mmCIF file of C-alpha atoms in Angstrom:
data_model
loop_
_atom_site.group_PDB
_atom_site.id
_atom_site.type_symbol
_atom_site.label_atom_id
_atom_site.label_comp_id
_atom_site.label_asym_id
_atom_site.label_seq_id
_atom_site.Cartn_x
_atom_site.Cartn_y
_atom_site.Cartn_z
ATOM 1 C CA MET H 921 110.109 119.383 57.257
ATOM 2 C CA ARG H 922 109.151 123.240 56.620
ATOM 3 C CA SER H 923 108.203 125.315 59.189
ATOM 4 C CA LYS H 924 105.067 127.089 59.058
ATOM 5 C CA LYS H 925 102.047 128.467 61.862
ATOM 6 C CA PHE H 926 99.547 126.104 62.800
ATOM 7 C CA THR H 927 96.145 126.670 63.799
ATOM 8 C CA GLY H 928 94.138 125.053 66.627
ATOM 9 C CA ARG H 929 92.487 122.635 64.010
ATOM 10 C CA ASP H 930 95.901 121.527 62.647
ATOM 11 C CA ILE H 931 97.185 120.537 66.098
ATOM 12 C CA ASP H 932 93.495 118.993 67.078
ATOM 13 C CA ILE H 933 93.977 116.513 64.120
ATOM 14 C CA MET H 934 97.735 115.950 64.873
ATOM 15 C CA GLN H 935 96.703 115.233 68.392
ATOM 16 C CA ILE H 936 94.355 112.448 67.127
ATOM 17 C CA LEU H 937 96.930 110.860 64.869
ATOM 18 C CA TRP H 938 99.829 110.931 67.817
ATOM 19 C CA ASP H 939 96.820 109.321 70.158
ATOM 20 C CA ALA H 940 95.842 106.653 67.642
ATOM 21 C CA PRO H 941 97.297 103.171 67.772
ATOM 22 C CA ASP H 942 97.423 102.998 64.019
ATOM 23 C CA SER H 943 97.164 105.332 60.996
ATOM 24 C CA MET H 944 93.568 106.941 60.559
ATOM 25 C CA THR H 945 91.421 107.794 56.924
ATOM 26 C CA ALA H 946 90.066 111.198 57.262
ATOM 27 C CA LEU H 947 86.501 109.728 57.878
ATOM 28 C CA GLU H 948 88.017 107.712 61.196
ATOM 29 C CA ILE H 949 89.382 111.567 62.224
ATOM 30 C CA VAL H 950 86.178 113.308 61.831
ATOM 31 C CA ASN H 951 84.434 110.466 63.659
ATOM 32 C CA GLN H 952 86.915 110.714 66.618
ATOM 33 C CA HIS H 953 86.277 114.167 66.819
ATOM 34 C CA PRO H 954 82.551 115.373 66.265
ATOM 35 C CA ASP H 955 83.032 118.906 65.871
ATOM 36 C CA LEU H 956 85.082 118.344 62.752
ATOM 37 C CA THR H 957 83.908 118.385 59.296
ATOM 38 C CA MET H 958 85.297 115.783 56.448
ATOM 39 C CA ASN H 959 85.913 119.414 54.664
ATOM 40 C CA THR H 960 88.093 120.738 57.263
ATOM 41 C CA VAL H 961 89.820 117.328 58.066
ATOM 42 C CA GLN H 962 90.948 116.565 54.199
ATOM 43 C CA ALA H 963 91.939 120.676 54.119
ATOM 44 C CA VAL H 964 94.252 120.265 57.392
ATOM 45 C CA LEU H 965 95.404 117.029 55.852
ATOM 46 C CA ARG H 966 96.608 118.218 52.620
ATOM 47 C CA LYS H 967 98.448 121.288 54.718
ATOM 48 C CA LEU H 968 100.064 118.887 57.150
ATOM 49 C CA LEU H 969 101.121 116.593 53.860
ATOM 50 C CA LYS H 970 102.698 119.701 52.326
ATOM 51 C CA HIS H 971 104.547 120.477 55.537
ATOM 52 C CA GLU H 972 105.602 116.821 55.849
ATOM 53 C CA LEU H 973 103.844 116.730 59.417
ATOM 54 C CA VAL H 974 101.700 113.695 58.406
ATOM 55 C CA LYS H 975 102.421 110.884 55.808
ATOM 56 C CA ILE H 976 100.213 108.357 53.863
ATOM 57 C CA ASN H 977 100.750 105.052 55.658
ATOM 58 C CA ARG H 978 98.979 103.134 53.395
ATOM 59 C CA ILE H 979 95.747 102.744 51.369
ATOM 60 C CA VAL H 980 92.622 100.973 52.687
ATOM 61 C CA TYR H 981 89.397 100.365 52.098
ATOM 62 C CA SER H 982 86.550 102.670 54.129
ATOM 63 C CA GLY H 983 83.643 100.418 53.068
ATOM 64 C CA THR H 984 83.468 100.150 49.485
ATOM 65 C CA VAL H 985 85.877 103.043 48.587
ATOM 66 C CA LEU H 986 89.906 102.821 48.746
ATOM 67 C CA SER H 987 91.305 105.748 51.108
ATOM 68 C CA ARG H 988 94.187 106.732 52.235
ATOM 69 C CA SER H 989 95.701 106.309 55.755
ATOM 70 C CA PHE H 990 97.405 109.238 57.776
ATOM 71 C CA ALA H 991 100.026 108.746 60.395
ATOM 72 C CA PRO H 992 102.234 111.468 61.911
ATOM 73 C CA ALA H 993 105.664 111.642 60.399
ATOM 74 C CA VAL H 994 107.130 113.707 63.569
ATOM 75 C CA SER H 995 106.667 113.140 67.089
ATOM 76 C CA SER H 996 104.637 115.520 69.243
ATOM 77 C CA GLU H 997 108.004 116.611 70.666
ATOM 78 C CA GLU H 998 109.312 117.340 67.370
ATOM 79 C CA PHE H 999 106.417 119.457 66.521
ATOM 80 C CA VAL H 1000 106.712 121.493 69.760
ATOM 81 C CA ILE H 1001 110.187 122.106 68.732
ATOM 82 C CA LEU H 1002 109.452 122.952 65.332
ATOM 83 C CA GLN H 1003 107.005 125.522 66.576
ATOM 84 C CA MET H 1004 109.349 127.072 69.341
ATOM 85 C CA LYS H 1005 111.936 127.154 66.755
ATOM 86 C CA GLU H 1006 109.761 129.106 64.585
ATOM 87 C CA ASN H 1007 108.793 131.524 67.331
ATOM 88 C CA VAL H 1008 112.193 132.160 68.618
ATOM 89 C CA LYS H 1009 113.192 133.240 64.789
ATOM 90 C CA GLU H 1010 110.469 135.892 64.814
ATOM 91 C CA ILE H 1011 111.557 137.120 68.036
ATOM 92 C CA GLN H 1012 115.478 137.334 67.937
ATOM 93 C CA ILE H 1013 115.611 139.344 70.764
ATOM 94 C CA ILE H 1014 115.096 136.633 72.872
ATOM 95 C CA ASN H 1015 118.099 135.223 75.077
ATOM 96 C CA LYS H 1016 118.445 131.389 74.985
ATOM 97 C CA ALA H 1017 119.412 131.196 78.524
ATOM 98 C CA ALA H 1018 116.439 133.060 79.757
ATOM 99 C CA LEU H 1019 114.396 130.801 77.879
ATOM 100 C CA ILE H 1020 115.410 127.540 79.393
ATOM 101 C CA SER H 1021 115.620 129.484 82.679
ATOM 102 C CA ALA H 1022 111.709 129.917 82.204
ATOM 103 C CA LEU H 1023 111.021 126.489 81.004
ATOM 104 C CA PHE H 1024 112.713 125.170 83.971
ATOM 105 C CA LYS H 1025 111.238 127.314 86.535
ATOM 106 C CA GLU H 1026 107.522 125.657 85.138
ATOM 107 C CA GLU H 1027 108.731 122.430 85.838
ATOM 108 C CA SER H 1028 106.985 120.778 89.245
ATOM 109 C CA ASP H 1029 108.772 117.542 88.930
ATOM 110 C CA SER H 1030 112.179 117.962 90.061
ATOM 111 C CA GLU H 1031 113.813 114.576 89.398
ATOM 112 C CA LYS H 1032 112.792 115.220 85.819
ATOM 113 C CA ALA H 1033 114.071 118.607 86.095
ATOM 114 C CA LYS H 1034 117.326 117.122 87.056
ATOM 115 C CA LYS H 1035 117.410 114.753 84.606
ATOM 116 C CA GLU H 1036 117.026 117.332 81.789
ATOM 117 C CA ILE H 1037 119.742 119.362 83.602
ATOM 118 C CA GLU H 1038 122.250 116.898 83.121
ATOM 119 C CA GLU H 1039 121.297 116.105 79.571
ATOM 120 C CA LEU H 1040 121.584 119.848 78.495
ATOM 121 C CA GLU H 1041 125.130 119.954 80.629
ATOM 122 C CA THR H 1042 126.107 116.761 78.343
ATOM 123 C CA PHE H 1043 124.630 118.569 75.291
ATOM 124 C CA LEU H 1044 126.474 122.124 75.967
ATOM 125 C CA GLU H 1045 129.654 120.322 76.784
ATOM 126 C CA ASP H 1046 129.632 118.640 73.152
ATOM 127 C CA TYR H 1047 128.306 121.632 71.789
ATOM 128 C CA LYS H 1048 131.264 123.799 72.886
ATOM 129 C CA LYS H 1049 134.072 121.336 71.988
ATOM 130 C CA ASN H 1050 132.173 121.388 68.458
ATOM 131 C CA ILE H 1051 132.556 125.162 68.306
ATOM 132 C CA ASN H 1052 135.904 125.191 69.400
ATOM 133 C CA SER H 1053 137.107 122.206 66.873
ATOM 134 C CA LYS H 1054 135.495 124.531 64.269
ATOM 135 C CA LYS H 1055 137.561 127.866 65.400
ATOM 136 C CA GLU H 1056 140.953 125.474 65.223
ATOM 137 C CA SER H 1057 139.895 124.242 61.992
ATOM 138 C CA ASN H 1058 139.442 127.788 60.361
ATOM 139 C CA LYS H 1059 142.686 128.484 61.916
ATOM 140 C CA LYS H 1060 144.328 126.066 60.130
ATOM 141 C CA LYS H 1061 142.606 126.733 56.623
ATOM 142 C CA ARG H 1062 143.956 130.526 56.831
ATOM 143 C CA ILE H 1063 147.644 129.253 57.646
#
């Protein structure tokens, strides 16, 4: 999956696909969102395909014509993480602790916050062990 900045239209179409119970053709997407045109939807779908965010799920009949049916290739959570990673790359000065702190300060559900903190603690412990084992491995290679 390649990273890139995405427009509001790109996100609108991704949201339609995430909300859909099944894959959709370009025409079905246009019918779902009245202010989109077929040309816009087709252009956005080409872009999303190029960036591996959607996939062609199957070929279906749309009336008497064969059409591609599209499905998301990433979840909405994966998409948000991809965008955040891209933004963090652009502003190298950001402190990861400050970013996480700001995200937790915005959380209004204390139970959800507690669960996410526990997940984060587990991740950080594992990550720290991994870093330490890499250091040990590098020391042994030098000897």
